[in-house]
Amino acid sequence: MPNRRKASKKDLIIQKASSMFREKGFPATSMRDLAESVGIEAASLYNHIQSKSEILQEIIFRSANECNVHFDHVVSSPMPVIRRIEALIRFHVHMMLNRFDDYYVMVNEWHHLEEPYLTTFITQRRTYVQRLEAIIQEGVRSKELRPVMPYVAMLTILSSVRGLEFWHRSNKRISPAELEDNMVNHLIYGLKKN
Amino acid sequence: MPNRRKASKKDLIIQKASSMFREKGFPATSMRDLAESVGIEAASLYNHIQSKSEILQEIIFRSANECNVHFDHVVSSPMPVIRRIEALIRFHVHMMLNRFDDYYVMVNEWHHLEEPYLTTFITQRRTYVQRLEAIIQEGVRSKELRPVMPYVAMLTILSSVRGLEFWHRSNKRISPAELEDNMVNHLIYGLKKN
DNA sequence: CCTACCGATCGGTAGG
DNA sequence: CCTACCGATCGGTAGG
């Protein structure tokens, strides 16, 4: 049997937890609240998961893995620097739009991870941002980009995407496609030579 | 006697609370932790403050007021649209760099406000972003700016600044001035016609 | 998957 | 500003 997993109760618990961690934050979400949204008693949760912390770990490292897998894909594709950066921005916008709960929890609640997971996450994140910086650096050196500081451009790009939180909270008069294209253009135009 | 207030014990409590709310989040910060960092017993805090919630309110609405006051100042100054936007970006970068605890708590912990403060904050924030959108809209109409969607440009600008959180956590090899200029340029170049 | 329950900790109060 | 303490709620376990 290939990777075709069916959604287990554990998956349901994690999905509901992701939504609640996003809405109320990790510390403010109680296992009793979570149990109620799943439709069982709090004690019964522990037949499917080990602890509250384990749920947070699963949410965060699943999302982090998706980011890393996509990054590898971009690196292995033959594209000019500006296209690589565009592909990475679009990916993060997609995560924020389509995988909102999980991605938001990773970005906003990671500091509630316990050791050794906290250190692992911080290390992974540092590696990720350094790889992105290296791509920007390459573009600056080859003069495809304006002479920006790669570190600052990386911060600007990665944090911009967090603003899409407010689109989710809004009445959504703007389409996801418009949102994506406008944000990508703003950030890319800010890097390109003209 | 003019506005020259001396730093009271209440100010000290709020300052320490702001730092702890930023580090650990509002729900994960206990009044006992806070009392210890101030150097008194938990019960003694209540001679200076009414409740944990009140502290959060003070931190957030102080910062929000600063943002509104600065915005009024920018609106009343005769400057081209692009300079107004630049002044607003620089202000938010300064808040993130120099008033890190308070500003971070406002941006990241506002959803822990209780009613009616929560509604008040959300309303104030909506007004603020709509005023910023209106400035961008004006620039698009007058063709000073590229034909961006003001809503998306506003989200991109305001959320970019949040990335400076990672500069605070870093070894700070980049100076605040370089950080500010690079972020401003990235965001402004993305709006300007060339 | 439930009932019943544990020790720990929470925000906050009484009284001095 | 402290000691002593309150009821509520927390994450989690025992036992079936």
Coordinates of C-alpha atoms (C1' of nucleotides) in Angstrom, one line a residue:
Chain A
M1 CA 0.0 0.0 0.0
P2 CA 1.5 3.3 -1.0
N3 CA 1.4 6.6 0.9
R4 CA -2.3 6.9 0.7
R5 CA -3.1 7.5 4.4
K6 CA -6.6 7.9 5.5
A7 CA -7.4 10.7 7.9
S8 CA -7.0 9.3 11.4
K9 CA -8.5 10.6 14.6
K10 CA -5.0 11.9 15.4
D11 CA -5.1 13.9 12.2
L12 CA -8.4 15.3 13.2
I13 CA -7.1 16.3 16.6
I14 CA -4.1 18.0 15.1
Q15 CA -6.2 19.8 12.6
K16 CA -8.6 21.2 15.2
A17 CA -5.6 22.0 17.4
S18 CA -4.0 24.0 14.6
S19 CA -7.1 26.1 14.2
M20 CA -7.4 26.8 17.9
F21 CA -3.7 27.5 18.4
R22 CA -3.9 30.0 15.6
E23 CA -7.0 31.7 17.0
K24 CA -6.1 31.8 20.7
G25 CA -2.4 30.9 20.8
F26 CA -0.8 27.8 22.2
P27 CA -0.8 28.6 25.9
A28 CA -4.4 29.9 25.9
T29 CA -5.8 26.8 24.3
S30 CA -6.8 24.1 26.9
M31 CA -6.9 20.4 26.2
R32 CA -10.5 20.6 27.4
D33 CA -11.4 23.2 24.7
L34 CA -9.6 21.0 22.1
A35 CA -11.4 17.8 23.3
E36 CA -14.8 19.6 23.0
S37 CA -14.1 20.7 19.4
V38 CA -13.1 17.1 18.6
G39 CA -16.2 15.8 20.3
I40 CA -14.6 13.6 23.1
E41 CA -13.6 14.0 26.7
A42 CA -10.2 15.6 27.5
A43 CA -8.8 12.4 28.9
S44 CA -9.6 10.6 25.7
L45 CA -7.3 12.8 23.7
Y46 CA -4.4 11.0 25.3
N47 CA -5.2 7.7 23.5
H48 CA -4.2 9.4 20.3
I49 CA -1.5 11.9 21.3
Q50 CA 1.2 11.9 24.0
S51 CA 1.0 15.5 25.1
K52 CA -0.1 19.0 24.2
S53 CA 3.5 19.8 23.2
E54 CA 3.6 16.9 20.8
I55 CA 0.7 18.4 18.9
L56 CA 2.6 21.7 18.5
Q57 CA 5.7 19.8 17.3
E58 CA 3.8 17.9 14.7
I59 CA 2.1 21.1 13.3
I60 CA 5.3 23.0 13.2
F61 CA 7.6 20.4 11.7
R62 CA 5.2 19.3 9.1
S63 CA 5.0 22.9 7.8
A64 CA 8.7 23.4 8.1
N65 CA 9.3 20.3 6.1
E66 CA 7.0 21.6 3.3
C67 CA 9.0 24.8 3.2
N68 CA 12.3 22.9 3.0
V69 CA 11.1 20.5 0.3
H70 CA 9.8 23.4 -1.8
F71 CA 13.1 25.2 -1.4
D72 CA 15.0 22.2 -2.6
H73 CA 12.7 22.1 -5.6
V74 CA 13.4 25.7 -6.5
V75 CA 17.2 25.3 -6.1
S76 CA 17.2 22.4 -8.4
S77 CA 15.3 24.2 -11.1
P78 CA 17.2 26.1 -13.7
M79 CA 15.9 29.7 -13.4
P80 CA 17.3 33.2 -13.2
V81 CA 17.7 34.5 -9.7
I82 CA 14.7 36.8 -10.0
R83 CA 12.5 33.8 -10.9
R84 CA 13.7 31.8 -8.0
I85 CA 12.9 34.6 -5.6
E86 CA 9.5 35.0 -7.2
A87 CA 8.8 31.3 -6.8
L88 CA 9.7 31.4 -3.1
I89 CA 7.5 34.4 -2.5
R90 CA 4.6 32.8 -4.2
F91 CA 5.1 29.6 -2.2
H92 CA 4.9 31.5 1.1
V93 CA 1.9 33.4 -0.1
H94 CA 0.2 30.1 -1.0
M95 CA 1.1 28.7 2.4
M96 CA -0.5 31.7 4.1
L97 CA -3.6 31.5 1.9
N98 CA -4.2 27.8 1.7
R99 CA -2.5 26.3 4.7
F100 CA -3.3 29.2 7.0
D101 CA -3.6 27.5 10.4
D102 CA -0.5 25.3 10.2
Y103 CA 1.7 28.0 8.6
Y104 CA 0.5 30.7 11.0
V105 CA 1.2 28.5 14.0
M106 CA 4.7 27.7 12.7
V107 CA 5.4 31.4 12.2
N108 CA 3.8 32.7 15.4
E109 CA 3.9 30.0 18.0
W110 CA 7.3 28.3 17.4
H111 CA 8.7 29.9 20.6
H112 CA 6.4 27.7 22.7
L113 CA 8.3 24.6 21.5
E114 CA 10.1 22.7 24.2
E115 CA 13.7 21.7 24.0
P116 CA 15.2 20.0 22.1
Y117 CA 12.6 20.9 19.5
L118 CA 13.0 24.6 20.0
T119 CA 16.7 24.5 19.2
T120 CA 16.1 22.2 16.2
F121 CA 13.5 24.6 14.8
I122 CA 15.7 27.7 15.3
T123 CA 18.6 25.9 13.6
Q124 CA 16.4 24.8 10.6
R125 CA 15.0 28.3 10.3
R126 CA 18.5 29.8 10.3
T127 CA 19.5 27.4 7.6
Y128 CA 16.5 28.3 5.5
V129 CA 17.0 32.1 5.7
Q130 CA 20.7 31.7 5.0
R131 CA 19.9 29.8 1.8
L132 CA 17.5 32.5 0.8
E133 CA 20.1 35.2 1.5
A134 CA 22.6 33.3 -0.6
I135 CA 20.2 33.4 -3.6
I136 CA 19.7 37.2 -3.1
Q137 CA 23.5 37.6 -2.7
E138 CA 24.0 35.8 -6.0
G139 CA 21.6 38.2 -7.7
V140 CA 23.4 41.2 -6.3
R141 CA 26.8 39.9 -7.4
S142 CA 25.5 39.1 -10.9
K143 CA 23.9 42.6 -11.0
E144 CA 20.5 41.1 -11.7
L145 CA 19.3 42.9 -8.6
R146 CA 19.9 46.3 -7.1
P147 CA 22.7 46.4 -4.5
V148 CA 20.5 45.5 -1.5
M149 CA 21.6 43.9 1.7
P150 CA 20.5 40.3 1.3
Y151 CA 19.7 40.0 5.0
V152 CA 17.3 42.9 5.0
A153 CA 15.7 41.9 1.7
M154 CA 15.2 38.4 3.2
L155 CA 13.5 39.8 6.3
T156 CA 11.3 42.0 4.2
I157 CA 10.1 39.2 2.0
L158 CA 9.5 36.6 4.6
S159 CA 7.7 38.9 7.0
S160 CA 5.5 40.7 4.4
V161 CA 3.6 37.5 4.0
R162 CA 2.5 37.6 7.6
G163 CA 0.2 40.6 6.7
L164 CA -2.1 38.2 4.8
E165 CA -3.4 37.3 8.3
F166 CA -5.5 40.4 8.0
W167 CA -7.0 39.3 4.6
H168 CA -8.2 36.2 6.3
R169 CA -9.8 38.3 9.0
S170 CA -11.4 40.6 6.5
N171 CA -14.4 40.4 4.2
K172 CA -12.2 39.2 1.4
R173 CA -13.2 41.6 -1.3
I174 CA -9.8 41.0 -2.9
S175 CA -9.2 37.7 -4.6
P176 CA -6.3 35.4 -3.6
A177 CA -4.8 35.8 -7.1
E178 CA -4.9 39.6 -6.9
L179 CA -3.4 39.5 -3.5
E180 CA -0.6 37.2 -4.6
D181 CA 0.3 39.1 -7.8
N182 CA 0.3 42.5 -6.1
M183 CA 2.5 41.3 -3.2
V184 CA 4.9 39.5 -5.5
N185 CA 5.1 42.5 -7.7
H186 CA 5.7 45.0 -4.9
L187 CA 8.5 42.9 -3.4
I188 CA 10.1 41.9 -6.8
Y189 CA 10.0 45.5 -8.2
G190 CA 11.8 46.6 -5.1
L191 CA 14.7 44.3 -5.9
K192 CA 14.9 44.6 -9.7
K193 CA 17.0 47.0 -11.7
N194 CA 14.9 49.1 -14.1
Chain B
M1 CA 4.1 71.5 36.9
P2 CA 4.2 70.4 33.2
N3 CA 4.1 66.8 31.9
R4 CA 7.4 65.9 33.5
R5 CA 6.2 62.6 35.2
K6 CA 8.7 60.7 37.2
A7 CA 8.9 56.9 36.6
S8 CA 6.5 55.4 39.1
K9 CA 6.4 51.9 40.4
K10 CA 3.4 51.3 38.1
D11 CA 5.6 52.4 35.2
L12 CA 8.2 49.9 36.2
I13 CA 5.7 47.1 36.4
I14 CA 4.3 47.9 33.0
Q15 CA 7.8 48.1 31.5
K16 CA 8.8 44.7 32.9
A17 CA 5.4 43.3 31.9
S18 CA 5.9 44.5 28.3
S19 CA 9.3 42.8 28.1
M20 CA 7.8 39.5 29.5
F21 CA 4.7 39.6 27.3
R22 CA 7.0 40.0 24.3
E23 CA 9.2 37.2 25.3
K24 CA 6.7 34.6 26.5
G25 CA 3.3 36.0 25.3
F26 CA 0.5 37.4 27.5
P27 CA -1.1 34.1 28.6
A28 CA 2.2 32.4 29.4
T29 CA 3.4 35.2 31.6
S30 CA 2.2 34.8 35.2
M31 CA 1.7 37.5 37.7
R32 CA 4.2 35.7 40.0
D33 CA 6.9 35.8 37.3
L34 CA 6.2 39.5 36.8
A35 CA 6.3 40.2 40.5
E36 CA 9.6 38.4 40.8
S37 CA 11.2 40.5 38.0
V38 CA 9.9 43.7 39.7
G39 CA 11.3 42.5 43.1
I40 CA 8.0 42.2 45.1
E41 CA 5.4 39.6 46.0
A42 CA 2.6 38.8 43.5
A43 CA -0.1 40.2 45.8
S44 CA 1.7 43.5 46.1
L45 CA 1.4 44.1 42.3
Y46 CA -2.3 44.9 43.0
N47 CA -1.5 48.0 45.0
H48 CA -0.3 49.5 41.7
I49 CA -2.4 47.9 39.0
Q50 CA -6.0 46.6 38.9
S51 CA -5.5 43.4 36.9
K52 CA -3.3 41.6 34.4
S53 CA -5.6 42.8 31.6
E54 CA -5.2 46.4 32.6
I55 CA -1.4 46.1 32.0
L56 CA -2.0 44.8 28.5
Q57 CA -4.4 47.6 27.8
E58 CA -2.0 50.3 28.9
I59 CA 0.9 48.8 26.8
I60 CA -1.2 48.5 23.7
F61 CA -3.1 51.8 23.8
R62 CA 0.0 53.8 24.6
S63 CA 1.7 52.4 21.5
A64 CA -1.4 52.8 19.4
N65 CA -1.7 56.5 20.4
E66 CA 1.9 57.1 19.4
C67 CA 1.1 55.7 16.0
N68 CA -2.0 57.8 15.6
V69 CA -0.2 61.0 16.7
H70 CA 2.6 60.4 14.3
F71 CA 0.2 59.7 11.5
D72 CA -1.6 63.1 12.1
H73 CA 1.8 64.8 12.0
V74 CA 2.6 63.2 8.6
V75 CA -0.8 64.1 7.2
S76 CA -0.5 67.7 8.3
S77 CA 3.0 68.1 6.7
P78 CA 3.1 69.2 3.1
M79 CA 5.0 66.4 1.3
P80 CA 4.6 64.4 -1.9
V81 CA 2.8 61.1 -1.4
I82 CA 6.0 59.1 -1.7
R83 CA 7.6 61.1 1.1
R84 CA 4.6 60.6 3.3
I85 CA 4.8 56.9 2.8
E86 CA 8.5 56.9 3.4
A87 CA 8.0 58.8 6.7
L88 CA 5.4 56.3 7.8
I89 CA 7.6 53.3 7.0
R90 CA 10.5 54.9 8.9
F91 CA 8.3 55.6 11.9
H92 CA 7.2 51.9 12.1
V93 CA 10.8 50.8 11.7
H94 CA 11.8 53.1 14.5
M95 CA 9.1 51.7 16.7
M96 CA 10.3 48.2 16.1
L97 CA 13.9 49.1 16.7
N98 CA 13.6 51.5 19.7
R99 CA 10.3 50.7 21.3
F100 CA 10.6 47.0 20.6
D101 CA 8.7 45.5 23.6
D102 CA 5.7 47.8 23.5
Y103 CA 5.3 47.8 19.8
Y104 CA 5.8 44.0 19.5
V105 CA 3.2 43.4 22.2
M106 CA 0.7 45.7 20.4
V107 CA 1.2 43.9 17.1
N108 CA 1.3 40.3 18.4
E109 CA -0.7 40.2 21.6
W110 CA -3.7 42.6 20.8
H111 CA -6.0 39.6 20.4
H112 CA -5.7 38.9 24.1
L113 CA -7.5 42.2 24.9
E114 CA -10.8 41.8 26.6
E115 CA -14.0 43.6 25.5
P116 CA -14.7 46.4 25.1
Y117 CA -11.0 47.1 24.5
L118 CA -10.7 44.5 21.9
T119 CA -13.3 46.1 19.7
T120 CA -11.9 49.5 20.3
F121 CA -8.5 48.4 19.2
I122 CA -9.7 46.6 16.1
T123 CA -11.7 49.8 15.1
Q124 CA -8.7 52.0 15.7
R125 CA -6.5 49.7 13.7
R126 CA -9.0 49.6 10.8
T127 CA -9.1 53.4 10.8
Y128 CA -5.3 53.6 10.7
V129 CA -4.9 51.2 7.8
Q130 CA -7.7 52.9 5.8
R131 CA -5.9 56.2 6.2
L132 CA -2.7 54.6 4.9
E133 CA -4.6 53.1 2.1
A134 CA -6.1 56.4 1.2
I135 CA -2.6 57.9 0.9
I136 CA -1.5 55.1 -1.4
Q137 CA -4.7 55.5 -3.4
E138 CA -3.9 59.2 -3.9
G139 CA -0.5 58.3 -5.2
V140 CA -1.9 55.8 -7.7
R141 CA -4.5 58.3 -8.9
S142 CA -1.9 61.1 -9.4
K143 CA 0.4 58.5 -11.1
E144 CA 3.2 59.1 -8.6
L145 CA 3.0 55.4 -7.9
R146 CA 2.7 52.3 -10.0
P147 CA -0.9 51.0 -10.3
V148 CA -0.8 48.9 -7.2
M149 CA -3.8 47.8 -5.1
P150 CA -3.6 50.1 -2.0
Y151 CA -4.8 47.4 0.3
V152 CA -2.1 44.9 -0.6
A153 CA 0.6 47.6 -0.6
M154 CA -0.5 48.6 2.9
L155 CA -0.4 45.0 4.2
T156 CA 3.1 44.5 2.7
I157 CA 4.4 47.7 4.2
L158 CA 3.0 47.2 7.7
S159 CA 3.9 43.6 8.0
S160 CA 7.4 43.9 6.6
V161 CA 8.4 45.7 9.7
R162 CA 7.6 42.7 11.9
G163 CA 10.6 40.9 10.4
L164 CA 12.9 43.2 12.5
E165 CA 12.0 40.9 15.4
F166 CA 14.7 38.6 14.0
W167 CA 17.3 41.4 14.0
H168 CA 16.7 41.8 17.7
R169 CA 17.2 38.1 18.2
S170 CA 20.4 38.1 16.1
N171 CA 24.0 39.1 16.8
K172 CA 23.2 42.6 15.2
R173 CA 26.0 42.7 12.7
I174 CA 23.9 45.2 10.7
S175 CA 23.4 48.7 12.0
P176 CA 19.9 50.1 12.7
A177 CA 20.6 52.7 10.1
E178 CA 21.4 50.2 7.4
L179 CA 18.4 48.1 8.3
E180 CA 16.1 51.1 8.1
D181 CA 17.4 52.4 4.8
N182 CA 17.4 49.0 3.1
M183 CA 13.9 48.2 4.2
V184 CA 12.6 51.6 3.2
N185 CA 14.3 51.5 -0.2
H186 CA 13.0 48.0 -0.9
L187 CA 9.4 48.9 -0.1
I188 CA 9.5 52.4 -1.8
Y189 CA 11.2 51.1 -4.9
G190 CA 8.5 48.6 -5.2
L191 CA 5.9 51.4 -5.4
K192 CA 7.7 54.0 -7.5
K193 CA 7.6 54.5 -11.2
N194 CA 11.0 54.3 -12.8
Chain C
dC1 C1' -13.5 6.3 25.1
dC2 C1' -15.3 7.4 29.9
dT3 C1' -15.5 8.7 35.1
dA4 C1' -12.9 10.1 38.6
dC5 C1' -9.2 12.3 40.2
dC6 C1' -4.1 14.1 41.0
dG7 C1' -0.8 17.9 42.1
dA8 C1' 0.5 22.3 40.3
dT9 C1' -0.4 26.8 39.1
dC10 C1' -3.4 30.4 37.9
dG11 C1' -5.4 35.5 38.8
dG12 C1' -6.8 37.7 42.5
dT13 C1' -8.5 39.0 47.7
dA14 C1' -8.5 39.6 52.9
dG15 C1' -6.4 41.5 56.5
dG16 C1' -2.9 43.6 58.6
Chain D
dC1 C1' 4.2 45.6 50.8
dC2 C1' 3.7 41.0 53.2
dT3 C1' 1.5 36.3 54.7
dA4 C1' -2.0 33.4 54.0
dC5 C1' -5.3 31.9 51.3
dC6 C1' -9.5 31.4 47.8
dG7 C1' -11.9 29.0 43.9
dA8 C1' -10.9 27.9 39.2
dT9 C1' -8.5 25.7 35.9
dC10 C1' -4.5 23.6 34.0
dG11 C1' -2.0 19.1 31.7
dG12 C1' -2.2 14.6 32.6
dT13 C1' -3.0 9.7 34.9
dA14 C1' -5.4 5.4 36.9
dG15 C1' -8.4 2.2 36.1
dG16 C1' -11.9 0.1 33.7

